[in-house]
Coordinates of C-alpha atoms in Angstrom, one line a residue:
M2 CA 98.6 118.5 76.1
R3 CA 96.1 121.2 75.3
A4 CA 96.4 122.7 71.8
H5 CA 95.3 126.2 73.0
E6 CA 95.7 128.0 76.3
A7 CA 91.9 128.7 76.4
G8 CA 91.1 125.0 76.3
A9 CA 88.5 123.4 74.0
L10 CA 87.5 126.7 72.7
H11 CA 87.0 125.7 69.1
A12 CA 85.4 122.3 69.7
E13 CA 82.4 121.8 67.5
G14 CA 79.1 121.9 69.4
Y15 CA 80.8 122.4 72.7
R16 CA 78.4 122.5 75.6
G17 CA 80.7 122.5 78.5
P18 CA 82.0 119.6 80.6
V19 CA 79.7 116.5 81.1
W20 CA 79.2 117.3 84.8
L21 CA 78.0 120.8 84.2
E22 CA 74.2 120.8 83.9
T23 CA 72.0 123.6 82.7
P24 CA 70.5 125.0 85.9
G25 CA 66.7 125.2 86.4
D26 CA 67.3 128.4 88.4
V27 CA 70.5 130.3 87.5
N28 CA 70.2 132.2 90.8
A29 CA 70.3 129.0 92.9
L30 CA 73.3 128.4 95.2
V31 CA 74.8 125.0 95.7
P32 CA 75.4 124.8 99.5
S33 CA 78.5 122.6 99.3
L34 CA 80.3 125.4 97.4
W35 CA 79.8 128.2 99.8
A36 CA 80.5 129.3 103.3
S37 CA 77.7 128.4 105.7
S38 CA 76.4 132.0 106.1
V39 CA 76.2 132.8 102.3
G40 CA 72.7 133.3 100.9
R41 CA 70.6 135.8 98.9
G42 CA 68.8 138.7 100.4
E43 CA 65.4 139.9 99.5
D44 CA 66.8 142.1 96.7
G45 CA 68.6 139.0 95.3
A46 CA 72.1 140.2 96.2
L47 CA 74.4 137.7 97.8
T48 CA 75.0 138.1 101.5
V49 CA 77.6 136.7 103.8
A50 CA 77.2 136.8 107.6
G51 CA 74.4 139.2 107.2
V52 CA 76.3 141.7 104.9
S53 CA 75.3 142.3 101.3
V54 CA 78.1 142.0 98.7
V55 CA 76.9 145.2 97.2
D56 CA 77.8 147.0 100.4
L57 CA 81.1 145.2 100.6
A58 CA 82.0 146.2 97.1
R59 CA 81.0 149.8 97.8
E60 CA 83.1 150.0 101.0
F61 CA 86.1 147.9 100.1
G62 CA 86.1 147.8 96.2
T63 CA 86.7 144.9 93.9
P64 CA 88.3 142.5 93.4
A65 CA 88.3 141.3 97.0
Y66 CA 88.6 138.0 98.8
V67 CA 85.6 137.8 101.2
L68 CA 86.1 135.5 104.1
D69 CA 83.4 134.2 106.5
E70 CA 85.2 134.2 109.8
G71 CA 82.6 132.1 111.6
D72 CA 82.7 129.5 108.8
F73 CA 86.5 129.4 108.9
R74 CA 86.6 129.0 112.7
S75 CA 83.8 126.3 112.7
R76 CA 85.7 124.2 110.2
A77 CA 88.8 124.4 112.3
R78 CA 86.9 123.4 115.4
E79 CA 85.2 120.5 113.7
F80 CA 88.6 119.0 112.5
K81 CA 90.1 119.5 116.0
Q82 CA 87.2 118.0 118.0
T83 CA 86.3 115.3 115.5
Y84 CA 89.8 113.9 115.3
A85 CA 90.3 114.2 119.1
D86 CA 87.1 112.2 119.7
V87 CA 87.7 109.5 117.1
F88 CA 91.3 108.8 118.1
D89 CA 90.9 109.3 121.8
E90 CA 90.5 105.6 122.7
L91 CA 93.2 104.5 120.2
C92 CA 96.1 106.8 121.1
G93 CA 94.8 109.5 123.4
G94 CA 93.6 111.8 120.6
A95 CA 95.1 113.4 117.6
D96 CA 96.8 116.7 116.7
V97 CA 95.5 119.0 113.9
F98 CA 98.0 121.2 112.3
Y99 CA 96.5 123.9 110.1
A100 CA 98.6 124.0 106.8
G101 CA 99.4 127.7 106.7
K102 CA 100.5 127.5 103.0
A103 CA 96.8 127.4 102.1
F104 CA 96.3 130.9 103.4
L105 CA 98.0 132.7 106.2
C106 CA 98.0 136.1 107.7
T107 CA 98.4 137.4 111.2
Q108 CA 94.7 137.3 112.0
V109 CA 94.2 133.8 110.6
A110 CA 97.2 132.6 112.7
R111 CA 95.5 134.1 115.8
W112 CA 92.2 132.3 114.9
I113 CA 94.1 129.0 114.7
R114 CA 95.8 129.7 118.0
D115 CA 92.5 130.6 119.7
E116 CA 90.7 127.6 118.3
G117 CA 93.4 125.3 119.8
L118 CA 94.9 124.0 116.6
F119 CA 98.6 123.7 115.8
L120 CA 100.1 125.6 112.9
D121 CA 102.2 124.1 110.1
V122 CA 104.6 126.5 108.3
C123 CA 107.1 125.9 105.6
T124 CA 109.2 129.0 105.3
G125 CA 110.8 131.6 107.5
G126 CA 108.2 134.1 106.3
E127 CA 105.3 131.9 107.4
L128 CA 107.1 131.4 110.7
A129 CA 107.5 135.1 111.1
V130 CA 103.7 135.5 110.7
A131 CA 103.1 132.9 113.4
M132 CA 105.5 134.6 115.7
R133 CA 103.9 138.0 115.1
A134 CA 100.5 136.5 115.9
G135 CA 101.7 135.1 119.2
V136 CA 101.4 131.4 118.3
P137 CA 103.6 129.6 120.8
G138 CA 106.5 127.6 119.4
S139 CA 105.1 124.5 121.0
S140 CA 102.2 124.8 118.6
I141 CA 104.2 125.1 115.4
G142 CA 105.6 122.5 113.0
M143 CA 107.9 123.3 110.1
H144 CA 108.0 121.7 106.6
G145 CA 110.1 122.5 103.6
N146 CA 112.5 120.6 101.3
N147 CA 115.2 123.2 101.4
K148 CA 115.2 125.0 104.8
S149 CA 118.0 127.5 105.2
V150 CA 120.3 127.6 108.2
S151 CA 118.7 130.9 109.2
E152 CA 115.2 129.4 109.0
I153 CA 116.3 126.4 111.1
R154 CA 118.0 128.6 113.7
T155 CA 115.0 130.8 114.1
A156 CA 112.7 127.8 114.4
L157 CA 114.8 126.2 117.1
E158 CA 115.4 129.4 119.0
Y159 CA 111.6 129.9 119.0
G160 CA 111.1 126.4 120.4
I161 CA 108.9 124.9 117.6
S162 CA 107.4 121.5 118.3
R163 CA 108.8 119.7 115.2
I164 CA 110.8 120.0 112.1
I165 CA 109.9 117.6 109.3
V166 CA 113.3 116.6 107.8
D167 CA 113.4 116.0 104.0
S168 CA 117.0 115.1 103.1
F169 CA 120.3 113.8 104.5
A170 CA 121.8 117.2 104.0
E171 CA 119.0 118.7 106.2
I172 CA 119.6 116.1 108.9
E173 CA 123.2 117.4 109.0
R174 CA 122.0 121.0 108.9
V175 CA 119.5 120.7 111.7
S176 CA 121.9 118.7 113.9
A177 CA 124.6 121.3 113.4
V178 CA 122.4 124.2 114.3
A179 CA 121.0 122.4 117.3
G180 CA 124.5 121.7 118.5
E181 CA 125.4 125.4 118.2
L182 CA 122.3 126.4 120.2
G183 CA 122.8 123.6 122.8
V184 CA 119.3 122.1 122.2
V185 CA 117.9 118.8 121.0
A186 CA 115.8 119.4 117.8
P187 CA 112.5 117.4 117.6
V188 CA 112.1 115.9 114.1
L189 CA 110.0 113.7 112.0
V190 CA 111.1 111.9 108.9
R191 CA 109.1 112.6 105.7
V192 CA 108.6 109.3 104.0
T193 CA 107.9 109.0 100.3
V194 CA 105.6 106.0 100.2
G195 CA 105.0 105.6 96.5
V196 CA 101.3 106.4 96.6
E197 CA 100.1 108.9 94.1
A198 CA 96.8 110.7 94.9
H199 CA 94.2 110.8 92.1
T200 CA 94.9 114.4 91.3
H201 CA 96.9 116.6 89.0
E202 CA 100.5 115.5 88.4
F203 CA 102.1 118.6 89.9
I204 CA 100.2 118.4 93.2
A205 CA 100.5 114.6 93.7
T206 CA 103.5 114.5 96.1
A207 CA 104.0 110.9 97.2
H208 CA 105.2 109.2 94.0
E209 CA 108.9 108.6 93.7
D210 CA 109.9 111.1 91.0
Q211 CA 109.6 114.3 93.0
K212 CA 111.5 116.5 95.4
F213 CA 109.9 115.6 98.8
G214 CA 111.0 113.1 101.3
F215 CA 113.0 109.9 101.8
S216 CA 112.1 107.0 99.5
L217 CA 110.6 104.0 101.3
A218 CA 111.2 101.6 98.4
G219 CA 114.9 102.4 98.1
G220 CA 115.6 102.1 101.8
R221 CA 116.5 105.8 102.2
A222 CA 113.8 106.4 104.8
L223 CA 115.2 103.7 107.1
E224 CA 118.7 105.1 106.6
A225 CA 117.4 108.5 107.6
V226 CA 115.9 107.1 110.8
R227 CA 119.3 105.4 111.6
E228 CA 121.1 108.7 111.0
I229 CA 118.8 110.6 113.4
L230 CA 118.9 108.0 116.1
A231 CA 122.7 108.1 116.0
R232 CA 122.6 111.8 117.1
P233 CA 120.7 111.8 120.4
Q234 CA 122.7 114.8 121.6
T235 CA 121.2 117.0 118.9
L236 CA 118.2 115.2 117.4
H237 CA 115.1 113.6 118.9
L238 CA 113.1 111.5 116.5
L239 CA 109.3 111.9 117.2
G240 CA 108.1 109.8 114.3
L241 CA 107.3 109.5 110.6
H242 CA 105.5 111.7 108.2
S243 CA 103.6 110.9 105.0
H244 CA 101.7 113.2 102.6
I245 CA 100.1 111.8 99.4
G246 CA 98.8 114.8 97.6
S247 CA 95.9 117.2 97.4
Q248 CA 92.2 117.2 96.6
I249 CA 91.7 113.7 98.1
F250 CA 88.1 112.7 98.3
D251 CA 88.3 109.3 100.1
T252 CA 90.6 107.4 102.4
S253 CA 91.7 104.7 99.9
G254 CA 95.0 106.5 99.3
F255 CA 95.6 106.9 103.0
E256 CA 95.0 103.2 103.5
V257 CA 97.9 102.2 101.2
S258 CA 100.0 105.0 102.5
A259 CA 99.4 104.1 106.2
R260 CA 100.1 100.5 105.6
R261 CA 103.5 101.3 104.1
V262 CA 104.6 103.9 106.6
L263 CA 103.4 101.7 109.5
G264 CA 105.5 98.9 108.0
L265 CA 108.5 101.2 108.4
H266 CA 107.3 102.1 111.9
L267 CA 107.4 98.3 112.7
E268 CA 110.8 97.9 111.1
V269 CA 112.2 100.7 113.2
A270 CA 110.8 99.1 116.3
R271 CA 112.3 95.7 115.5
E272 CA 115.7 96.9 114.3
F273 CA 116.4 99.7 116.8
G274 CA 114.1 98.8 119.7
V275 CA 112.2 102.1 119.4
E276 CA 108.5 102.5 119.0
L277 CA 108.2 106.0 117.6
P278 CA 105.4 107.9 119.4
E279 CA 104.0 109.9 116.5
L280 CA 102.7 109.4 112.9
D281 CA 101.7 112.4 110.7
L282 CA 99.4 111.4 107.8
G283 CA 99.5 114.8 106.2
G284 CA 96.6 116.6 104.7
G285 CA 95.2 117.1 101.2
F286 CA 91.5 116.7 102.1
G287 CA 89.4 117.8 99.2
I288 CA 86.7 120.4 98.9
A289 CA 83.9 121.1 96.4
Y290 CA 84.9 123.7 93.8
T291 CA 82.0 122.6 91.5
T292 CA 79.1 120.2 91.5
E293 CA 81.5 117.6 90.2
H294 CA 83.1 117.3 93.6
D295 CA 81.8 115.3 96.6
P296 CA 84.2 115.6 99.6
Q297 CA 83.8 113.6 102.8
S298 CA 83.1 115.3 106.1
P299 CA 85.8 115.4 108.8
K300 CA 83.9 112.9 110.8
A301 CA 83.9 110.4 107.9
L302 CA 87.6 111.0 107.1
A303 CA 88.6 110.6 110.8
A304 CA 86.6 107.4 111.2
G305 CA 88.1 105.9 108.0
M306 CA 91.7 106.9 108.9
A307 CA 91.2 105.5 112.5
E308 CA 90.0 102.2 111.2
I309 CA 92.9 101.9 108.8
V310 CA 95.6 102.8 111.5
E311 CA 94.1 100.6 114.2
R312 CA 93.9 97.6 111.8
E313 CA 97.4 97.9 110.6
C314 CA 98.9 98.4 114.1
R315 CA 96.9 95.5 115.4
A316 CA 98.2 93.3 112.6
D317 CA 101.8 94.4 113.3
G318 CA 101.4 94.0 117.1
V319 CA 102.5 97.6 117.8
A320 CA 100.7 100.4 119.8
V321 CA 98.9 103.0 117.8
P322 CA 101.1 106.1 117.6
R323 CA 99.7 109.6 118.2
I324 CA 98.3 110.8 114.9
S325 CA 98.7 114.2 113.3
I326 CA 96.9 115.6 110.3
E327 CA 97.4 118.8 108.3
P328 CA 94.2 120.2 106.8
G329 CA 94.6 123.6 105.0
R330 CA 92.4 123.8 102.0
A331 CA 89.5 122.0 103.8
I332 CA 89.4 124.8 106.4
A333 CA 90.3 127.9 104.4
G334 CA 88.9 127.0 101.0
P335 CA 85.1 127.0 101.4
S336 CA 85.2 129.9 103.8
T337 CA 86.0 132.4 101.1
F338 CA 84.8 133.7 97.8
T339 CA 86.3 136.3 95.5
L340 CA 84.1 139.2 94.5
Y341 CA 84.7 140.8 91.1
E342 CA 83.0 143.5 89.0
V343 CA 82.2 142.8 85.4
G344 CA 83.7 145.1 82.8
T345 CA 83.3 143.6 79.3
V346 CA 80.9 141.0 78.0
K347 CA 81.4 139.4 74.6
P348 CA 79.6 136.5 72.9
V349 CA 81.9 134.2 70.9
E350 CA 80.7 131.7 68.3
L351 CA 82.2 128.2 68.8
G352 CA 80.9 126.5 65.6
G353 CA 78.3 123.8 65.3
G354 CA 75.7 126.2 66.6
A355 CA 77.3 126.5 70.0
S356 CA 78.5 129.8 71.6
R357 CA 80.1 131.0 74.7
L358 CA 79.7 134.3 76.6
Y359 CA 83.1 135.7 77.6
V360 CA 82.7 137.7 80.8
S361 CA 85.7 139.8 81.7
V362 CA 86.2 140.8 85.4
D363 CA 88.6 143.2 87.1
G364 CA 90.9 140.5 88.4
G365 CA 92.2 137.3 87.0
M366 CA 95.2 135.1 87.1
S367 CA 97.0 137.5 89.4
D368 CA 94.5 136.7 92.2
N369 CA 93.7 133.1 91.2
V370 CA 96.3 131.4 89.1
R371 CA 95.0 127.9 89.9
T372 CA 92.9 127.6 86.7
A373 CA 96.0 128.4 84.5
L374 CA 98.4 126.4 86.7
Y375 CA 96.4 123.2 87.5
D376 CA 93.4 123.3 85.0
A377 CA 91.4 123.8 88.2
D378 CA 87.6 124.2 87.8
Y379 CA 85.6 126.8 89.6
S380 CA 82.0 127.8 89.8
C381 CA 80.5 131.3 90.0
T382 CA 77.2 133.2 90.3
L383 CA 75.8 136.6 89.6
A384 CA 76.1 138.3 93.0
N385 CA 74.5 141.7 93.0
R386 CA 71.0 140.8 91.9
R387 CA 68.6 138.1 90.9
S388 CA 68.0 137.5 87.2
D389 CA 65.0 136.0 85.3
A390 CA 67.1 135.8 82.1
A391 CA 67.9 132.4 80.5
P392 CA 71.1 130.7 81.5
V393 CA 73.9 130.9 79.0
L394 CA 77.3 129.1 78.8
A395 CA 79.9 131.5 80.0
R396 CA 83.6 131.7 80.6
V397 CA 84.8 134.2 83.2
V398 CA 88.2 135.7 82.3
G399 CA 90.6 138.2 83.8
K400 CA 92.1 141.5 82.6
H401 CA 95.6 140.2 82.0
C402 CA 97.4 139.9 78.7
E403 CA 97.3 136.1 78.5
S404 CA 94.8 134.0 76.6
G405 CA 95.1 131.5 79.5
D406 CA 93.9 134.2 82.0
I407 CA 90.8 132.3 82.9
V408 CA 89.0 132.4 86.3
V409 CA 86.1 130.0 85.6
M410 CA 86.4 127.8 82.6
D411 CA 82.7 126.9 82.2
E412 CA 79.6 128.1 84.0
F413 CA 76.1 129.1 83.3
L414 CA 75.3 132.7 84.0
P415 CA 72.1 134.7 83.1
D416 CA 72.4 136.1 79.5
D417 CA 71.7 139.6 80.8
V418 CA 74.9 139.8 82.8
G419 CA 76.6 143.0 81.9
P420 CA 79.2 145.7 82.9
G421 CA 78.8 146.8 86.5
D422 CA 77.4 143.5 87.7
L423 CA 79.2 141.6 90.5
I424 CA 80.4 138.0 90.1
A425 CA 81.3 135.8 93.1
V426 CA 83.6 132.8 92.7
P427 CA 83.4 130.4 95.7
G428 CA 86.1 128.2 97.1
T429 CA 88.9 130.7 96.8
G430 CA 90.2 130.7 100.3
A431 CA 93.0 128.3 99.7
Y432 CA 96.0 129.0 97.5
C433 CA 94.5 131.9 95.7
R434 CA 95.9 134.7 97.9
S435 CA 98.9 132.6 98.7
L436 CA 99.8 132.1 95.0
S437 CA 98.8 135.6 94.0
S438 CA 101.1 137.9 92.0
Q439 CA 101.5 141.4 90.7
Y440 CA 101.4 140.3 87.1
N441 CA 101.0 143.2 84.7
H442 CA 101.7 145.4 87.8
T443 CA 98.2 144.7 89.2
P444 CA 97.8 145.4 93.0
R445 CA 96.7 142.3 94.9
P446 CA 93.2 142.4 96.4
P447 CA 92.4 142.8 100.1
V448 CA 91.0 140.0 102.3
I449 CA 87.8 141.1 104.0
A450 CA 86.7 139.1 107.0
V451 CA 83.0 139.2 107.7
R452 CA 81.4 138.3 111.1
D453 CA 78.1 139.2 112.8
G454 CA 77.1 141.7 110.2
V455 CA 80.4 143.6 110.0
G456 CA 83.2 143.4 107.4
R457 CA 86.8 144.4 108.2
V458 CA 90.1 144.3 106.4
I459 CA 92.6 141.7 107.6
V460 CA 94.9 142.0 104.6
R461 CA 94.8 145.4 103.0
R462 CA 94.6 146.1 99.2
E463 CA 98.0 146.8 97.6
T464 CA 98.4 150.2 96.0
I465 CA 100.4 151.6 93.1
D466 CA 102.8 152.9 95.7
D467 CA 103.3 149.4 97.0
L468 CA 104.1 148.2 93.5
L469 CA 106.7 150.9 93.0
A470 CA 108.2 150.7 96.5
L471 CA 110.8 148.1 95.6
D472 CA 112.0 149.8 92.5
V473 CA 115.5 151.3 93.0

């Protein structure tokens, strides 16, 4: 446990984490951290899809989430096409469900629809966005460990393609609603396979001591299958679902997970004479937030997962089921950066001859809580100009009344950074807007989509009137 919300602030001689190297050029951009169209213009200012961030800040204000629409769409297409190609000979292709929890708004739902992906939602609110965007029910799946009767009814009335059931109570609930509506609900069983992704404890979701799914080790998953198969008038079992966590950088976790869930797939075939047609291996594919991270490409992920699934099915003597995956962060994350304006700059002595520059910006944990919530690391760069000043160890912090209100724990910025400068933090497209709040009564930033030299608002900035609107 950390002794102080601000981390190793008082460590003697602190020079930042071991992976953070002093840059030879403090203006250089690491391509893996940014959307494909991001670069620097002749004046040194950051540009995205041909638009200067100086112009974006002038037109839309700061802070703002700046989304490269072309980058978002291309990542979605790459997942769809790559997995279709790799799994084509094995099982006729694969289905890609964009995980809407990463970031969802009406326009993003339309992009997902237009690019031919499916959409995964986990609340009635996310389903309402999908419906408003015109995403057909046949292209929607629904997660959630505690779906209400109202949410289930809306989902079934809209004709969604699958409900991932998470408990015996939910099996009863879905069956009852389906019976009332006179429909047969398509379901998958979420299986807790006992594999923990190498990630933060609170976002590793396949170990046993957590709220999701039916335990494989305790026999609960097989019992859930039995319960569903006993209700053919109201429930249709499509297959099994497994999700092992987030920020996964290789397929080793999927290998153990697939082996175990396919073992259940075989057990179902032997005991009930049913070869389930589908297997959803979830999402959690990692992205680069800093130079520490080295994510695999969709092509490498698909090839690795296909090899694992084919090998296990061949060993068990069963046909390869149709595969589904659920990327969210890997599509939305790198497509977006957050643009801030610097307000206060303050050097702090750390002891042992070391110091850190505290750079305060006009946002903070209300627009990116992941640093405080998960100890997440981010990078950043001076965005409005090029600097010839020496790099200095900096910490980018927000404006909220919390010592843990940190946006970027450690980064090198030019030592002439000052009030009025713009700072851009890459990799903020996933979970930053989704987890945002109005803490300290701070209006949430807009989302600005940029494409072909034009920026436009797809989620508007909140106003003080919005903050006061719910007060009675």
